[in-house]
Coordinates of C-alpha atoms and ligand atoms in Angstrom, one line a residue:
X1216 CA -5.9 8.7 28.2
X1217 CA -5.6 7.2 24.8
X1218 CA -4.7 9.3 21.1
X1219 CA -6.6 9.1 19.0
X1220 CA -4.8 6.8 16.5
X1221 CA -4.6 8.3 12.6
X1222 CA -3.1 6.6 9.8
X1223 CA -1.5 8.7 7.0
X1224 CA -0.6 6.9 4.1
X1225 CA 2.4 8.9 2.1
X1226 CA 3.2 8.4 -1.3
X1227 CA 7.3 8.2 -1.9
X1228 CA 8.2 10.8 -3.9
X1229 CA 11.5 12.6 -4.2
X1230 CA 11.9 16.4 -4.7
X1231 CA 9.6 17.2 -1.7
X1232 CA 9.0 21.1 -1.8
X1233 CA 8.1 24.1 1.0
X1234 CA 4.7 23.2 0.0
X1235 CA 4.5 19.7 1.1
X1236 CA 6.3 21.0 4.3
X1237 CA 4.0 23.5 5.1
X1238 CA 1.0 22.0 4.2
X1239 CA 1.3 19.1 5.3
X1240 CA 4.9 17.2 7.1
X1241 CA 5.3 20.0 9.3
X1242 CA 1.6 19.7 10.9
X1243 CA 2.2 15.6 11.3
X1244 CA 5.3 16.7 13.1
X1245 CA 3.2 19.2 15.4
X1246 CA 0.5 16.6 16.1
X1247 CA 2.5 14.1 17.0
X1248 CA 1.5 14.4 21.1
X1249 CA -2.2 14.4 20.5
X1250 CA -2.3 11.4 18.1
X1251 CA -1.0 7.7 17.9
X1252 CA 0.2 8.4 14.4
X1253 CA 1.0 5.8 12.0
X1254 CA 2.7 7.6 8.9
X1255 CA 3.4 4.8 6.0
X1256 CA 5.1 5.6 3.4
X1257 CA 2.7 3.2 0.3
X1258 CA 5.3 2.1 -1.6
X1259 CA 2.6 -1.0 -3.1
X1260 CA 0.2 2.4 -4.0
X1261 CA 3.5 3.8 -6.1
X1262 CA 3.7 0.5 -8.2
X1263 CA 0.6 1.1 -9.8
X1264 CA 1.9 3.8 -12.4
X1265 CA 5.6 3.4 -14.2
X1266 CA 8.5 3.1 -12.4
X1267 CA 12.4 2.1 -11.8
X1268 CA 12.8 -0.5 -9.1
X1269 CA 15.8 1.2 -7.9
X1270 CA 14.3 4.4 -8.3
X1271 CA 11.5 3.4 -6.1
X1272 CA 13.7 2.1 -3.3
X1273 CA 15.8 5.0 -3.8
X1274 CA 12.7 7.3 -2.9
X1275 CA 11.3 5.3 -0.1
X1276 CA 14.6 5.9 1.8
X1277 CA 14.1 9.2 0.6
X1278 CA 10.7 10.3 1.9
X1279 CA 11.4 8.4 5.3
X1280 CA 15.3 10.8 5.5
X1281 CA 12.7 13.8 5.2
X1282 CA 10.2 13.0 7.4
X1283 CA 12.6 11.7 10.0
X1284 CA 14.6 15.3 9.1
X1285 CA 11.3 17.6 9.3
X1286 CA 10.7 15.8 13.4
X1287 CA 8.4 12.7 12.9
X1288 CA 9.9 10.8 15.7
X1289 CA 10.1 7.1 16.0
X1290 CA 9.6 7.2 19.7
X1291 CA 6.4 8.6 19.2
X1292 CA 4.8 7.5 15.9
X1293 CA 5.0 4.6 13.8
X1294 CA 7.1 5.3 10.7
X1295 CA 7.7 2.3 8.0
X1296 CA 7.4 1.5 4.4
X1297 CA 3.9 -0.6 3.3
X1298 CA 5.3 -3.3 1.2
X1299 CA 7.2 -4.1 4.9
X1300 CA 4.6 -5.4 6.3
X1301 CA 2.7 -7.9 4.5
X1302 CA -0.9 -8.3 6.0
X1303 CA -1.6 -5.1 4.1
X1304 CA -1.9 -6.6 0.4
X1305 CA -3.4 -10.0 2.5
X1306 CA -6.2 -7.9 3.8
X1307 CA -6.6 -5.8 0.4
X1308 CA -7.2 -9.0 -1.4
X1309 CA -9.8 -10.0 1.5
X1310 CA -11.4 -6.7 1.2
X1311 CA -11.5 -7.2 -1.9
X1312 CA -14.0 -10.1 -2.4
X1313 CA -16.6 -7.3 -0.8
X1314 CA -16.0 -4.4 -2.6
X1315 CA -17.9 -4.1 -5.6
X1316 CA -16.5 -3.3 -9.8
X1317 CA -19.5 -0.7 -9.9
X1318 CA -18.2 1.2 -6.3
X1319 CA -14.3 1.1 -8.0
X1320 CA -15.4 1.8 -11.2
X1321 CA -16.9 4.9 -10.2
X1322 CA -14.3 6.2 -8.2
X1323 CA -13.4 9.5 -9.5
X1324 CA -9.3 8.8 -9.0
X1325 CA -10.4 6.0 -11.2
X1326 CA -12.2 7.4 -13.3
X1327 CA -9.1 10.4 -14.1
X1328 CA -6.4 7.9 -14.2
X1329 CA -7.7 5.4 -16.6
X1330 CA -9.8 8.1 -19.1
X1331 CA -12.3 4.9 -20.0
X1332 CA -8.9 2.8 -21.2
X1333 CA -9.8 -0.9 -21.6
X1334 CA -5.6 -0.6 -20.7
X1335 CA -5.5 1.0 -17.3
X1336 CA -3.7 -1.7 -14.9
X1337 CA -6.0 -2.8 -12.6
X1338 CA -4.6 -1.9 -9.7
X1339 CA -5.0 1.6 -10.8
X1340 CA -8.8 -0.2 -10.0
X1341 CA -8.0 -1.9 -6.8
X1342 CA -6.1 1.1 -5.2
X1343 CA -8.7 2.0 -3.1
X1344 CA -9.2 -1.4 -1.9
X1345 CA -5.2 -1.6 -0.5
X1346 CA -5.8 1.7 1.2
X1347 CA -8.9 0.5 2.8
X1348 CA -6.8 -2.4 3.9
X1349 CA -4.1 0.3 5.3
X1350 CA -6.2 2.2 7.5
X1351 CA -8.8 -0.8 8.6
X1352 CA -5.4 -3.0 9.7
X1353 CA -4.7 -0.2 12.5
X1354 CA -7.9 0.5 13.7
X1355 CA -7.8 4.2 12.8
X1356 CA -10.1 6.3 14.1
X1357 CA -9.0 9.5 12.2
X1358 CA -7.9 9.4 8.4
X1359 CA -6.1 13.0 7.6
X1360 CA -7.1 13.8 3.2
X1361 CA -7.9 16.3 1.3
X1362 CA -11.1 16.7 -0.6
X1363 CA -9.8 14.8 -3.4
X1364 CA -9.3 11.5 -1.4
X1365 CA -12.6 11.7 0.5
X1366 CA -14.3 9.4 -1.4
X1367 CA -11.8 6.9 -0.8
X1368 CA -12.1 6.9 2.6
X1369 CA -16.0 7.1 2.1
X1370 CA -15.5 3.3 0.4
X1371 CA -13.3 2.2 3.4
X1372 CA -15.9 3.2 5.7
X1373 CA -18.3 1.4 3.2
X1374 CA -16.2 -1.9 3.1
X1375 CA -15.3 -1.7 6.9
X1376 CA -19.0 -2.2 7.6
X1377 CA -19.8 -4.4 5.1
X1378 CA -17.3 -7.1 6.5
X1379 CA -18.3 -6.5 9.9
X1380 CA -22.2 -7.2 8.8
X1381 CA -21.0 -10.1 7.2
X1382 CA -18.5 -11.7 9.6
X1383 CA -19.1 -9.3 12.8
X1384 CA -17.4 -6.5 14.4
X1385 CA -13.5 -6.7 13.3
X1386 CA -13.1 -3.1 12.1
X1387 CA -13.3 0.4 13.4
X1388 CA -14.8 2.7 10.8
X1389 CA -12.4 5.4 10.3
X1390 CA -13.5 9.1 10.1
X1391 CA -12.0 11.3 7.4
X1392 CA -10.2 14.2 8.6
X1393 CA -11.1 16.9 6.0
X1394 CA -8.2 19.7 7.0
X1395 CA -10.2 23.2 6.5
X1396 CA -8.6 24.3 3.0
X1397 CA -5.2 25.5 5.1
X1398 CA -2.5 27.1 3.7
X1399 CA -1.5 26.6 -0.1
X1400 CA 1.3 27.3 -1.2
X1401 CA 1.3 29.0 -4.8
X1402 CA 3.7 28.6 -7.5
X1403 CA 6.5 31.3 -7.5
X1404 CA 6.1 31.6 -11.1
X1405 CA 2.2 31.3 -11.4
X1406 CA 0.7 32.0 -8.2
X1407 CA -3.0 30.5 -9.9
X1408 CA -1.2 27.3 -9.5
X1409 CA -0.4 25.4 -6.5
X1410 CA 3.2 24.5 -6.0
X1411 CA 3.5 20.9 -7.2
X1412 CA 6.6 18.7 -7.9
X1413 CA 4.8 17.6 -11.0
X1414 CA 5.5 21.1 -13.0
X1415 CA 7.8 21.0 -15.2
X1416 CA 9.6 24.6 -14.2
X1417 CA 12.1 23.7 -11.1
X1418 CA 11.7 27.9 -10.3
X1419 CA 8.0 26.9 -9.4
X1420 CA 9.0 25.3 -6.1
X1421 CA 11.6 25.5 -3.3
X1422 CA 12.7 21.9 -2.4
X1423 CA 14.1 21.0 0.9
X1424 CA 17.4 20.3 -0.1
X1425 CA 17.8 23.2 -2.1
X1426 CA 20.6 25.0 -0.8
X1427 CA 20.8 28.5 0.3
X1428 CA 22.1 30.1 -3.0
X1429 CA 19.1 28.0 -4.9
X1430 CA 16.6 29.3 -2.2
X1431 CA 17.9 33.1 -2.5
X1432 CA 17.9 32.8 -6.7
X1433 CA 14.5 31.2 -6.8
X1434 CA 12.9 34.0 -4.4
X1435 CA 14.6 36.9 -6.7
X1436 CA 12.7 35.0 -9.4
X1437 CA 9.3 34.7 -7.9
X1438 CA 7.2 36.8 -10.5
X1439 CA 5.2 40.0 -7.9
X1440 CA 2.5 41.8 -9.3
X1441 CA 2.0 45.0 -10.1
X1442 CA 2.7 48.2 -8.2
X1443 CA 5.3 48.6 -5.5
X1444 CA 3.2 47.8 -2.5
X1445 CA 3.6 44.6 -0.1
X1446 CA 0.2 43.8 0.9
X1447 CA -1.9 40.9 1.3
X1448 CA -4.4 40.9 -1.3
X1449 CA -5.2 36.9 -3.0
X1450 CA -7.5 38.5 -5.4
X1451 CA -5.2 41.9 -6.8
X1452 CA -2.2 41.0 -5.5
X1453 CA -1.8 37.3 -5.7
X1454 CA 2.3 36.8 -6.3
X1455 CA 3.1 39.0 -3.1
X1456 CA 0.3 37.5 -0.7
X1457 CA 1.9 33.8 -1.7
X1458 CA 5.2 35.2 -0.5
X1459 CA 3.5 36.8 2.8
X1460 CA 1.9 33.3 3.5
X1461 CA 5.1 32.0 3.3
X1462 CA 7.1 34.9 4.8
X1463 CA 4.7 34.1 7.6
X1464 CA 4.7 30.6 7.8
X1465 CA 8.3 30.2 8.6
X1466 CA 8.2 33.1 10.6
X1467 CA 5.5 33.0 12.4
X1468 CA 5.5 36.7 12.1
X1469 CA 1.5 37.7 11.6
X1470 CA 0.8 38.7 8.2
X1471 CA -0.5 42.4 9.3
X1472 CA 3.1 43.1 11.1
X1473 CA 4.8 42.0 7.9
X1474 CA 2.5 45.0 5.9
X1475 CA 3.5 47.2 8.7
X1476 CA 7.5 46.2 8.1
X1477 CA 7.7 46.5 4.6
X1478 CA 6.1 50.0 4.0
X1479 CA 7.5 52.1 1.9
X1480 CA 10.5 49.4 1.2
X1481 CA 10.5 47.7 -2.2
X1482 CA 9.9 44.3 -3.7
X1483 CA 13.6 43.2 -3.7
X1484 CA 14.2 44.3 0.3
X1485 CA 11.1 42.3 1.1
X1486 CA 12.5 39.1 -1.4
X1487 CA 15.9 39.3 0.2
X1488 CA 14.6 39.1 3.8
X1489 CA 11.9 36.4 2.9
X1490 CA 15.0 34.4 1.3
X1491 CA 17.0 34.7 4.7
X1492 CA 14.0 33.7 6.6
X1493 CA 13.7 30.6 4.3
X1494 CA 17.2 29.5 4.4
X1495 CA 17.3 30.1 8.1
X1496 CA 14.0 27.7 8.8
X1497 CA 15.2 25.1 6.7
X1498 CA 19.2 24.9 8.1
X1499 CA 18.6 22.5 11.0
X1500 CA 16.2 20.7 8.9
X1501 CA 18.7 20.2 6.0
X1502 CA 21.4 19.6 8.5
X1503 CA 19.4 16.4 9.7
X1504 CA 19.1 15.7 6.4
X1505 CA 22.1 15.6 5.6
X1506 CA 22.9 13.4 8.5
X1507 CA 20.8 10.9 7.4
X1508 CA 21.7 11.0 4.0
X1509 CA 25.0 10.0 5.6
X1510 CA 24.0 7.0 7.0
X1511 CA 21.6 5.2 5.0
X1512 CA 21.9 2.1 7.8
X1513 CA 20.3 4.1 10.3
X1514 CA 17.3 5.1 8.7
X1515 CA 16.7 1.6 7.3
X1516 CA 17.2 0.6 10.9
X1517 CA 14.1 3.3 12.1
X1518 CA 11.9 1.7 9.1
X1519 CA 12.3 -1.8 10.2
X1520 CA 11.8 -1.0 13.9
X1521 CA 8.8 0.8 12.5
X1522 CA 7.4 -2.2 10.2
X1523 CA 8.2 -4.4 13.5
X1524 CA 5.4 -2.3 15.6
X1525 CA 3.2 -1.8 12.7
X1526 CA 3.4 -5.6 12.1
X1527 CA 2.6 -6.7 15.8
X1528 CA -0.8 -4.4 15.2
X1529 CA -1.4 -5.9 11.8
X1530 CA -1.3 -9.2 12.6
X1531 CA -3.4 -9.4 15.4
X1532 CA -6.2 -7.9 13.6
X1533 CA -5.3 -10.6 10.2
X1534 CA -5.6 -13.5 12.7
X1535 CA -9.3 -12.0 13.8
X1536 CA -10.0 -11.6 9.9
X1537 CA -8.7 -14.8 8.9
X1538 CA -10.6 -16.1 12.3
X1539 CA -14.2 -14.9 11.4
X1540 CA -13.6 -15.5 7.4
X1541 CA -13.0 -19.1 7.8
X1542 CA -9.5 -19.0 6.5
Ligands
ADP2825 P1 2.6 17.5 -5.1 O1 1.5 18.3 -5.6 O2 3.9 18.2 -5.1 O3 2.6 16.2 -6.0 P2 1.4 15.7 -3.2 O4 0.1 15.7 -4.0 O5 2.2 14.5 -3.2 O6 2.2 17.0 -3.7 O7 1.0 16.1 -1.7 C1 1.7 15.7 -0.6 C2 1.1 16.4 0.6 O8 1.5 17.8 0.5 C3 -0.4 16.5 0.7 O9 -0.8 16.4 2.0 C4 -0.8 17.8 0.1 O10 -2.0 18.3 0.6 C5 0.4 18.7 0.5 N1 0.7 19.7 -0.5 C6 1.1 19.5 -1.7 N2 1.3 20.6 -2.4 C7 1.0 21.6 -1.5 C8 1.0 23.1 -1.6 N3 1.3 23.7 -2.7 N4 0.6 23.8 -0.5 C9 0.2 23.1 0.6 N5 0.2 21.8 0.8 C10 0.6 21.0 -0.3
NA2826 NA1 0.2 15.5 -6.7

């Protein structure tokens, strides 16, 4: 009985917050006996906006410490960074002789990031192309996005078929995996907003390697809403049903038990406990961490050994391309 295999492509970015984890690493983690995951962490996709060269290596190793940390095991799924193995940018340009101007023009992603400037870099353009070339090199079935990249995958499914059409059947057409809008995680100083690394307030979000004392001030910060009462309410109570989802999350205490526990006790006894729970849930996590963090080697070692497997499966489908294209 074969997985399923998925490919999820993972932009390297440091300050990784409780909202990444829950919405997203912890579930790859969880999923990891029912599909032949390969996670890669796009390094070539990162390049396409400003950045440090050392930075950028700095957050690759990074990304890879936390998702190593959080339970992505090696044994099991395929972890390594893009620019490692290089039949992705050889495909991207292949695919890229089929894929139209008009079709990446039109992109919406496109479309945001360039604002109609003749001065957008044009792999801000071709982005979509190299993440066709990502999942098509694996033969993924299953393509895990949220809405916003759905029309990415819609233009790898579009490009996959064209190229088989054209040279015959080389490429699975990948599904997108459109998650039900799971749990978000609000902002703990505007819960309208989602928690993001991007805003500028650092109270806004609890990252991973925040340590208990930061975790414990940051929850007696969160802004609550009016009234006294703990109860799960997105619409009139919006600060205290984010904690709840949270409280929960880690917990896995259902939400109505949490009501139930908290009646008749205050904002701050609820905070204090839901800070515990917090630093509690993420102490083995930021012990690995930690680990890691202490020997850099290692987790280089995992990536290679993970660019090694992704490379044997990337090459055998370039030498079918390069087969049928007449290269
Ligand atoms: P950020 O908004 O911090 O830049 P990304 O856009 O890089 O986060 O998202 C990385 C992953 O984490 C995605 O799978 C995304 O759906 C998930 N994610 C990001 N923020 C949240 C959040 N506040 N709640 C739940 N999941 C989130
Ligand atoms: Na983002």
């Amino acid at each position: 009985q074969q997985r399923p295999r998925v490919f999820s492509g993972i932009q390297p970015t440091g300050g990784i917050h409780i909202g990444n984890y829950l919405g997203a690493i912890r579930n790859w983690v969880r999923q990891q006996d029912d599909y032949d995951n390969v996670f890669c962490i796009v390094d070539l996709h990162a390049m396409t906006i400003p950045y440090d060269p050392a930075d950028l290596r700095a957050r690759n190793l990074e990304l890879a410490s936390v998702l190593l940390a959080a339970g992505i095991d090696p044994a099991r799924s395929i972890l390594f960074i893009q620019s490692d193995v290089r039949e992705h940018t050889e495909l991207a340009w292949i695919l890229g002789t089929l894929a139209t101007y008009g079709e990446l023009r039109r992109m919406t992603q496109f479309k945001e990031k360039s604002k109609g400037s003749e001065r957008v870099g044009a792999g801000i353009l071709f982005y979509p192309v190299l993440q066709a070339a990502d999942i098509l090199l694996y033969d993924a079935a299953l393509v895990p996005v949220g809405e916003d990249q759905k029309q990415h995958i819609e233009l790898t499914r579009d490009v996959a078929i064209r190229f088989n059409n054209t040279f015959g059947e080389t490429f699975v057409v990948p599904d997108a995996d459109i998650k039900e809008a799971g749990a978000r995680i609000m902002s703990l100083q505007d819960p309208t907003k989602k928690m993001s690394k991007s805003d500028p307030d650092p109270n806004s979000r609890i990252e991973l390697r925040d340590s208990p004392d930061v975790i414990r001030r940051k929850i007696r910060r969160a802004v609550t809403d009016s009234g006294t009462e703990i109860r799960f309410d997105e619409e009139g109570k919006p600060a205290i049903s984010n904690l709840l989802t949270i409280y929960h999350l880690f917990s896995d205490i259902p939400i109505p038990e949490l009501e139930e526990r908290y009646v008749g006790k205050g904002y701050g006894t609820f905070k204090q406990d839901l800070a515990e729970v917090i630093v509690e849930h993420l102490a083995p996590l930021q012990q690995r961490l930690d680990e890691l963090s202490a020997q850099p080697a290692e987790v280089v070692r995992i990536l290679h050994e993970g660019a090694a497997r992704a490379r044997e499966i990337a090459a055998a489908k370039m030498e079918r391309v390069r087969d049928v294209t007449g290269l």
